[in-house]
């Protein structure tokens, strides 16, 4: 799968229940690729993130939405891979974004002075105040409602579309889904959960679909503060995760009016904020 995956030699060890010694086999294994991507805007470096190569333009576009730089397709002019510092070779690990003339450029003070790891999308932010970026979209006023039965089907719908995870077992994924029908609009994978979300948000921006009213953001892991923030910045009213949310994620969801669902597994789920959007037959007393 090109630069999305790599192959490496491993030793496979199996401990048998009835055998005194473990067996070993030498074989090849497939890994999810992880490489740095430097995002520039108008030639000026903005951030470096560790990502799985592929859908880099969507990643950059989604990142700019999350940072509050752009909110619509008409502000994004073009993007081009270019050579990195000190080399004339194009490694496809530097992407220069051009905004439409008249679009304000990112504040230099918001440039990430340390690289963003695949585990965290906000580690390089100068302060928590910068992370709490004011969104141009008000998710609290979105009148969307979703059937609990529709939500329950989303993890499997996402899992069946994770082509690279199937080969490597090492990627996060995010999907945008229609809250009314459960239709999966787009799926993206990445070693970083925040990158996977930026890629689907970037897809939406480039297709002029922001704000994503009436949509559900389904993620394959936990619901962190950064994912809630990215959903709010894109105007997504519902975030659903198969694992737990953090306390700060719940706090921000409550503050912004976003519906936050966690531990969505099988036929059960926990709703941590705005449960009024999730339709059920009855709400049992605690």
Short mmCIF file of N, CA and C in Angstrom, two decimals, residues 130-268:
data_model
loop_
_atom_site.label_atom_id
_atom_site.label_comp_id
_atom_site.label_asym_id
_atom_site.label_seq_id
_atom_site.Cartn_x
_atom_site.Cartn_y
_atom_site.Cartn_z
N UNK A 130 -5.11 28.87 24.10
CA UNK A 130 -5.04 28.75 22.65
C UNK A 130 -5.84 27.55 22.16
N UNK A 131 -5.89 26.50 22.98
CA UNK A 131 -6.60 25.29 22.59
C UNK A 131 -8.11 25.53 22.59
N UNK A 132 -8.57 26.33 23.54
CA UNK A 132 -10.00 26.63 23.63
C UNK A 132 -10.37 27.69 22.58
N UNK A 133 -10.11 27.36 21.32
CA UNK A 133 -10.38 28.29 20.23
C UNK A 133 -11.88 28.47 20.05
N UNK A 134 -12.30 29.70 19.86
CA UNK A 134 -13.72 29.98 19.66
C UNK A 134 -14.13 29.51 18.27
N UNK A 135 -15.17 28.68 18.21
CA UNK A 135 -15.64 28.15 16.93
C UNK A 135 -16.54 29.15 16.22
N UNK A 136 -16.51 29.10 14.90
CA UNK A 136 -17.41 29.92 14.09
C UNK A 136 -18.80 29.30 14.00
N UNK A 137 -18.92 28.06 14.49
CA UNK A 137 -20.18 27.32 14.39
C UNK A 137 -20.71 26.99 15.79
N UNK A 138 -22.03 27.10 15.96
CA UNK A 138 -22.65 26.85 17.25
C UNK A 138 -23.32 25.48 17.23
N UNK A 139 -22.65 24.47 17.78
CA UNK A 139 -23.22 23.12 17.75
C UNK A 139 -24.39 22.99 18.70
N UNK A 140 -24.47 23.86 19.70
CA UNK A 140 -25.55 23.76 20.68
C UNK A 140 -26.92 23.97 20.06
N UNK A 141 -26.99 24.74 18.97
CA UNK A 141 -28.28 25.04 18.35
C UNK A 141 -28.69 24.03 17.28
N UNK A 142 -27.84 23.02 17.04
CA UNK A 142 -28.17 22.01 16.03
C UNK A 142 -29.29 21.13 16.57
N UNK A 143 -30.41 21.05 15.86
CA UNK A 143 -31.59 20.30 16.31
C UNK A 143 -31.53 18.83 15.96
N UNK A 144 -30.37 18.32 15.56
CA UNK A 144 -30.23 16.94 15.14
C UNK A 144 -30.62 15.98 16.26
N UNK A 145 -31.18 14.84 15.87
CA UNK A 145 -31.46 13.74 16.79
C UNK A 145 -31.04 12.45 16.11
N UNK A 146 -30.59 11.48 16.89
CA UNK A 146 -30.12 10.22 16.33
C UNK A 146 -30.70 9.07 17.14
N UNK A 147 -31.13 8.02 16.47
CA UNK A 147 -31.63 6.83 17.15
C UNK A 147 -30.47 6.09 17.78
N UNK A 148 -30.67 5.61 19.01
CA UNK A 148 -29.63 4.84 19.68
C UNK A 148 -29.25 3.62 18.84
N UNK A 149 -30.22 3.05 18.13
CA UNK A 149 -29.94 1.88 17.29
C UNK A 149 -29.03 2.23 16.13
N UNK A 150 -29.14 3.45 15.61
CA UNK A 150 -28.25 3.90 14.54
C UNK A 150 -26.83 4.05 15.07
N UNK A 151 -26.69 4.67 16.25
CA UNK A 151 -25.37 4.82 16.86
C UNK A 151 -24.71 3.46 17.10
N UNK A 152 -25.51 2.49 17.55
CA UNK A 152 -24.96 1.19 17.89
C UNK A 152 -24.32 0.48 16.69
N UNK A 153 -24.74 0.85 15.49
CA UNK A 153 -24.20 0.19 14.29
C UNK A 153 -22.94 0.86 13.76
N UNK A 154 -22.62 2.05 14.24
CA UNK A 154 -21.51 2.82 13.66
C UNK A 154 -20.12 2.21 13.90
N UNK A 155 -19.81 1.66 15.10
CA UNK A 155 -18.48 1.07 15.26
C UNK A 155 -18.19 -0.04 14.26
N UNK A 156 -19.15 -0.92 14.01
CA UNK A 156 -18.94 -1.98 13.04
C UNK A 156 -18.83 -1.43 11.62
N UNK A 157 -19.63 -0.40 11.32
CA UNK A 157 -19.56 0.22 10.00
C UNK A 157 -18.19 0.84 9.78
N UNK A 158 -17.62 1.44 10.83
CA UNK A 158 -16.28 2.01 10.74
C UNK A 158 -15.24 0.91 10.60
N UNK A 159 -15.35 -0.10 11.44
CA UNK A 159 -14.35 -1.18 11.46
C UNK A 159 -14.24 -1.88 10.12
N UNK A 160 -15.33 -2.12 9.44
CA UNK A 160 -15.29 -2.83 8.16
C UNK A 160 -14.65 -2.02 7.06
N UNK A 161 -14.50 -0.72 7.28
CA UNK A 161 -13.90 0.17 6.28
C UNK A 161 -12.45 0.53 6.61
N UNK A 162 -11.87 -0.06 7.64
CA UNK A 162 -10.49 0.22 8.03
C UNK A 162 -9.54 -0.74 7.29
N UNK A 163 -9.24 -0.39 6.05
CA UNK A 163 -8.44 -1.27 5.21
C UNK A 163 -7.02 -1.43 5.73
N UNK A 164 -6.39 -0.35 6.18
CA UNK A 164 -5.01 -0.44 6.64
C UNK A 164 -4.93 -1.09 8.01
N UNK A 165 -5.89 -0.82 8.88
CA UNK A 165 -5.93 -1.49 10.18
C UNK A 165 -6.01 -3.00 10.00
N UNK A 166 -6.75 -3.45 8.99
CA UNK A 166 -6.88 -4.87 8.72
C UNK A 166 -5.53 -5.51 8.45
N UNK A 167 -4.63 -4.76 7.84
CA UNK A 167 -3.30 -5.28 7.50
C UNK A 167 -2.29 -5.11 8.63
N UNK A 168 -2.47 -4.08 9.47
CA UNK A 168 -1.44 -3.73 10.45
C UNK A 168 -1.90 -3.82 11.90
N UNK A 169 -3.17 -3.61 12.17
CA UNK A 169 -3.66 -3.56 13.54
C UNK A 169 -3.15 -2.36 14.31
N UNK A 170 -2.63 -1.35 13.60
CA UNK A 170 -1.96 -0.26 14.29
C UNK A 170 -2.42 1.14 13.94
N UNK A 171 -3.68 1.31 13.56
CA UNK A 171 -4.15 2.64 13.17
C UNK A 171 -5.46 3.01 13.86
N UNK A 172 -5.60 4.30 14.13
CA UNK A 172 -6.88 4.84 14.56
C UNK A 172 -7.71 5.17 13.32
N UNK A 173 -9.00 5.37 13.52
CA UNK A 173 -9.86 5.74 12.40
C UNK A 173 -10.94 6.69 12.87
N UNK A 174 -11.44 7.48 11.93
CA UNK A 174 -12.55 8.39 12.19
C UNK A 174 -13.48 8.35 10.99
N UNK A 175 -14.77 8.50 11.26
CA UNK A 175 -15.76 8.50 10.20
C UNK A 175 -16.77 9.61 10.43
N UNK A 176 -17.20 10.21 9.34
CA UNK A 176 -18.34 11.13 9.38
C UNK A 176 -19.56 10.37 8.91
N UNK A 177 -20.64 10.45 9.68
CA UNK A 177 -21.84 9.68 9.36
C UNK A 177 -23.06 10.60 9.42
N UNK A 178 -24.06 10.26 8.64
CA UNK A 178 -25.33 10.97 8.65
C UNK A 178 -26.13 10.51 9.86
N UNK A 179 -26.53 11.43 10.73
CA UNK A 179 -27.22 11.06 11.96
C UNK A 179 -28.59 10.46 11.70
N UNK A 180 -29.22 10.83 10.62
CA UNK A 180 -30.58 10.34 10.34
C UNK A 180 -30.57 8.91 9.82
N UNK A 181 -29.63 8.61 8.94
CA UNK A 181 -29.64 7.31 8.27
C UNK A 181 -28.51 6.38 8.70
N UNK A 182 -27.48 6.93 9.33
CA UNK A 182 -26.32 6.11 9.67
C UNK A 182 -25.37 5.93 8.51
N UNK A 183 -25.64 6.57 7.37
CA UNK A 183 -24.77 6.43 6.20
C UNK A 183 -23.37 6.96 6.52
N UNK A 184 -22.35 6.17 6.18
CA UNK A 184 -20.97 6.59 6.38
C UNK A 184 -20.56 7.44 5.18
N UNK A 185 -20.21 8.69 5.44
CA UNK A 185 -19.86 9.61 4.37
C UNK A 185 -18.40 9.50 3.97
N UNK A 186 -17.52 9.33 4.96
CA UNK A 186 -16.09 9.24 4.68
C UNK A 186 -15.40 8.60 5.88
N UNK A 187 -14.33 7.84 5.61
CA UNK A 187 -13.51 7.22 6.64
C UNK A 187 -12.05 7.53 6.34
N UNK A 188 -11.30 7.88 7.37
CA UNK A 188 -9.86 8.09 7.22
C UNK A 188 -9.14 7.41 8.39
N UNK A 189 -7.92 6.91 8.10
CA UNK A 189 -7.10 6.23 9.11
C UNK A 189 -5.78 6.97 9.31
N UNK A 190 -5.22 6.83 10.51
CA UNK A 190 -3.92 7.44 10.79
C UNK A 190 -3.38 6.88 12.10
N UNK A 191 -2.05 6.95 12.27
CA UNK A 191 -1.47 6.54 13.54
C UNK A 191 -1.91 7.47 14.68
N UNK A 192 -2.29 8.69 14.36
CA UNK A 192 -2.78 9.63 15.36
C UNK A 192 -4.27 9.80 15.26
N UNK A 193 -4.98 9.64 16.37
CA UNK A 193 -6.45 9.80 16.34
C UNK A 193 -6.83 11.21 15.93
N UNK A 194 -6.03 12.19 16.34
CA UNK A 194 -6.33 13.58 15.98
C UNK A 194 -6.12 13.81 14.49
N UNK A 195 -5.12 13.13 13.90
CA UNK A 195 -4.90 13.25 12.45
C UNK A 195 -6.05 12.63 11.67
N UNK A 196 -6.55 11.49 12.14
CA UNK A 196 -7.68 10.85 11.45
C UNK A 196 -8.89 11.79 11.42
N UNK A 197 -9.12 12.49 12.55
CA UNK A 197 -10.23 13.44 12.61
C UNK A 197 -9.95 14.64 11.70
N UNK A 198 -8.72 15.16 11.72
CA UNK A 198 -8.40 16.28 10.82
C UNK A 198 -8.60 15.89 9.36
N UNK A 199 -8.30 14.65 9.01
CA UNK A 199 -8.46 14.22 7.62
C UNK A 199 -9.93 14.21 7.20
N UNK A 200 -10.82 13.73 8.07
CA UNK A 200 -12.24 13.73 7.67
C UNK A 200 -12.81 15.15 7.67
N UNK A 201 -12.35 15.99 8.61
CA UNK A 201 -12.79 17.38 8.61
C UNK A 201 -12.26 18.10 7.37
N UNK A 202 -11.00 17.81 6.99
CA UNK A 202 -10.43 18.40 5.79
C UNK A 202 -11.19 17.97 4.55
N UNK A 203 -11.59 16.69 4.50
CA UNK A 203 -12.43 16.22 3.38
C UNK A 203 -13.71 17.04 3.30
N UNK A 204 -14.32 17.27 4.45
CA UNK A 204 -15.57 18.04 4.48
C UNK A 204 -15.34 19.47 4.02
N UNK A 205 -14.26 20.09 4.48
CA UNK A 205 -13.98 21.46 4.07
C UNK A 205 -13.77 21.55 2.56
N UNK A 206 -12.94 20.66 2.02
CA UNK A 206 -12.63 20.71 0.59
C UNK A 206 -13.84 20.41 -0.28
N UNK A 207 -14.84 19.73 0.30
CA UNK A 207 -16.09 19.47 -0.41
C UNK A 207 -17.19 20.45 -0.02
N UNK A 208 -16.78 21.54 0.66
CA UNK A 208 -17.68 22.64 1.01
C UNK A 208 -18.89 22.15 1.81
N UNK A 209 -18.62 21.34 2.86
CA UNK A 209 -19.70 20.77 3.66
C UNK A 209 -19.70 21.29 5.10
N UNK A 210 -18.88 22.28 5.39
CA UNK A 210 -18.89 22.84 6.74
C UNK A 210 -19.93 23.96 6.85
N UNK A 211 -20.62 24.07 7.99
CA UNK A 211 -20.52 23.22 9.18
C UNK A 211 -21.21 21.88 8.96
N UNK A 212 -20.78 20.87 9.70
CA UNK A 212 -21.29 19.51 9.52
C UNK A 212 -22.52 19.28 10.40
N UNK A 213 -23.54 20.08 10.16
CA UNK A 213 -24.79 19.94 10.90
C UNK A 213 -25.43 18.61 10.56
N UNK A 214 -26.03 17.97 11.55
CA UNK A 214 -26.70 16.69 11.32
C UNK A 214 -25.76 15.53 11.17
N UNK A 215 -24.49 15.69 11.56
CA UNK A 215 -23.50 14.63 11.38
C UNK A 215 -23.05 14.05 12.71
N UNK A 216 -22.57 12.82 12.66
CA UNK A 216 -21.95 12.16 13.80
C UNK A 216 -20.49 11.90 13.45
N UNK A 217 -19.59 12.24 14.37
CA UNK A 217 -18.18 11.88 14.22
C UNK A 217 -17.95 10.63 15.04
N UNK A 218 -17.67 9.51 14.37
CA UNK A 218 -17.41 8.24 15.05
C UNK A 218 -15.91 7.98 15.05
N UNK A 219 -15.34 7.71 16.25
CA UNK A 219 -13.91 7.45 16.35
C UNK A 219 -13.67 6.08 16.95
N UNK A 220 -12.50 5.52 16.62
CA UNK A 220 -12.21 4.14 16.99
C UNK A 220 -11.63 3.98 18.38
N UNK A 221 -11.21 5.08 19.02
CA UNK A 221 -10.59 4.95 20.33
C UNK A 221 -11.34 5.74 21.38
N UNK A 222 -10.57 6.42 22.23
CA UNK A 222 -11.18 7.20 23.30
C UNK A 222 -11.55 8.60 22.81
N UNK A 223 -12.33 9.30 23.61
CA UNK A 223 -12.74 10.66 23.28
C UNK A 223 -11.97 11.63 24.16
N UNK A 224 -10.94 12.23 23.62
CA UNK A 224 -10.13 13.18 24.36
C UNK A 224 -10.65 14.60 24.15
N UNK A 225 -10.13 15.52 24.94
CA UNK A 225 -10.49 16.93 24.80
C UNK A 225 -10.24 17.43 23.39
N UNK A 226 -9.10 17.04 22.80
CA UNK A 226 -8.74 17.55 21.48
C UNK A 226 -9.75 17.12 20.42
N UNK A 227 -10.32 15.92 20.55
CA UNK A 227 -11.30 15.47 19.57
C UNK A 227 -12.61 16.23 19.72
N UNK A 228 -13.01 16.52 20.96
CA UNK A 228 -14.20 17.35 21.17
C UNK A 228 -13.98 18.73 20.56
N UNK A 229 -12.80 19.28 20.80
CA UNK A 229 -12.49 20.61 20.26
C UNK A 229 -12.55 20.62 18.74
N UNK A 230 -12.00 19.58 18.10
CA UNK A 230 -12.01 19.51 16.64
C UNK A 230 -13.43 19.37 16.11
N UNK A 231 -14.25 18.58 16.81
CA UNK A 231 -15.65 18.43 16.39
C UNK A 231 -16.38 19.76 16.47
N UNK A 232 -16.20 20.48 17.57
CA UNK A 232 -16.87 21.77 17.74
C UNK A 232 -16.41 22.76 16.67
N UNK A 233 -15.12 22.78 16.37
CA UNK A 233 -14.60 23.71 15.37
C UNK A 233 -15.16 23.43 13.99
N UNK A 234 -15.53 22.17 13.72
CA UNK A 234 -16.09 21.81 12.41
C UNK A 234 -17.61 21.85 12.40
N UNK A 235 -18.23 22.20 13.52
CA UNK A 235 -19.68 22.27 13.59
C UNK A 235 -20.34 20.91 13.64
N UNK A 236 -19.65 19.90 14.21
CA UNK A 236 -20.20 18.55 14.34
C UNK A 236 -20.92 18.46 15.69
N UNK A 237 -22.22 18.12 15.71
CA UNK A 237 -22.96 18.16 16.97
C UNK A 237 -22.85 16.91 17.84
N UNK A 238 -22.41 15.78 17.25
CA UNK A 238 -22.37 14.51 17.99
C UNK A 238 -21.01 13.84 17.78
N UNK A 239 -20.37 13.48 18.89
CA UNK A 239 -19.11 12.73 18.85
C UNK A 239 -19.33 11.42 19.58
N UNK A 240 -19.01 10.32 18.91
CA UNK A 240 -19.21 8.99 19.48
C UNK A 240 -17.90 8.23 19.46
N UNK A 241 -17.57 7.58 20.58
CA UNK A 241 -16.32 6.85 20.71
C UNK A 241 -16.57 5.46 21.29
N UNK A 242 -15.72 4.51 20.92
CA UNK A 242 -15.88 3.15 21.44
C UNK A 242 -15.28 3.00 22.82
N UNK A 243 -14.48 3.99 23.24
CA UNK A 243 -13.84 3.91 24.54
C UNK A 243 -14.24 5.11 25.40
N UNK A 244 -13.45 5.36 26.45
CA UNK A 244 -13.85 6.35 27.45
C UNK A 244 -13.52 7.77 27.03
N UNK A 245 -14.27 8.75 27.53
CA UNK A 245 -13.88 10.15 27.37
C UNK A 245 -13.03 10.58 28.56
N UNK A 246 -12.32 11.67 28.41
CA UNK A 246 -11.60 12.26 29.54
C UNK A 246 -12.51 13.26 30.24
N UNK A 247 -12.13 13.65 31.46
CA UNK A 247 -12.95 14.61 32.20
C UNK A 247 -13.03 15.95 31.47
N UNK A 248 -11.92 16.37 30.86
CA UNK A 248 -11.91 17.64 30.14
C UNK A 248 -12.75 17.56 28.87
N UNK A 249 -12.79 16.38 28.25
CA UNK A 249 -13.64 16.20 27.07
C UNK A 249 -15.11 16.38 27.45
N UNK A 250 -15.51 15.79 28.57
CA UNK A 250 -16.90 15.92 29.03
C UNK A 250 -17.21 17.38 29.38
N UNK A 251 -16.27 18.03 30.04
CA UNK A 251 -16.47 19.44 30.42
C UNK A 251 -16.68 20.30 29.18
N UNK A 252 -15.85 20.11 28.16
CA UNK A 252 -15.98 20.95 26.97
C UNK A 252 -17.25 20.62 26.20
N UNK A 253 -17.62 19.33 26.16
CA UNK A 253 -18.85 18.94 25.47
C UNK A 253 -20.06 19.60 26.14
N UNK A 254 -20.08 19.60 27.46
CA UNK A 254 -21.19 20.23 28.17
C UNK A 254 -21.22 21.73 27.92
N UNK A 255 -20.05 22.36 27.93
CA UNK A 255 -19.96 23.80 27.73
C UNK A 255 -20.40 24.22 26.33
N UNK A 256 -20.01 23.42 25.33
CA UNK A 256 -20.28 23.78 23.93
C UNK A 256 -21.61 23.27 23.41
N UNK A 257 -22.26 22.36 24.14
CA UNK A 257 -23.53 21.81 23.69
C UNK A 257 -23.39 20.67 22.70
N UNK A 258 -22.27 19.97 22.77
CA UNK A 258 -22.03 18.81 21.91
C UNK A 258 -22.50 17.55 22.62
N UNK A 259 -23.12 16.65 21.88
CA UNK A 259 -23.51 15.35 22.42
C UNK A 259 -22.30 14.43 22.40
N UNK A 260 -21.92 13.91 23.58
CA UNK A 260 -20.74 13.07 23.69
C UNK A 260 -21.14 11.68 24.15
N UNK A 261 -20.81 10.69 23.32
CA UNK A 261 -21.12 9.29 23.60
C UNK A 261 -19.81 8.53 23.76
N UNK A 262 -19.73 7.71 24.81
CA UNK A 262 -18.55 6.89 25.03
C UNK A 262 -18.92 5.45 25.33
N UNK A 263 -17.92 4.57 25.33
CA UNK A 263 -18.13 3.14 25.58
C UNK A 263 -19.24 2.58 24.69
N UNK A 264 -19.24 3.00 23.42
CA UNK A 264 -20.24 2.50 22.47
C UNK A 264 -19.79 1.13 21.98
N UNK A 265 -20.33 0.12 22.60
CA UNK A 265 -19.94 -1.26 22.30
C UNK A 265 -21.17 -2.15 22.32
N UNK A 266 -21.36 -2.90 21.22
CA UNK A 266 -22.53 -3.76 21.15
C UNK A 266 -23.79 -2.93 21.17
N UNK A 267 -24.67 -3.27 22.12
CA UNK A 267 -25.96 -2.57 22.16
C UNK A 267 -26.04 -1.59 23.32
N UNK A 268 -24.90 -1.19 23.88
CA UNK A 268 -24.93 -0.25 25.00
C UNK A 268 -23.96 0.91 24.77
#
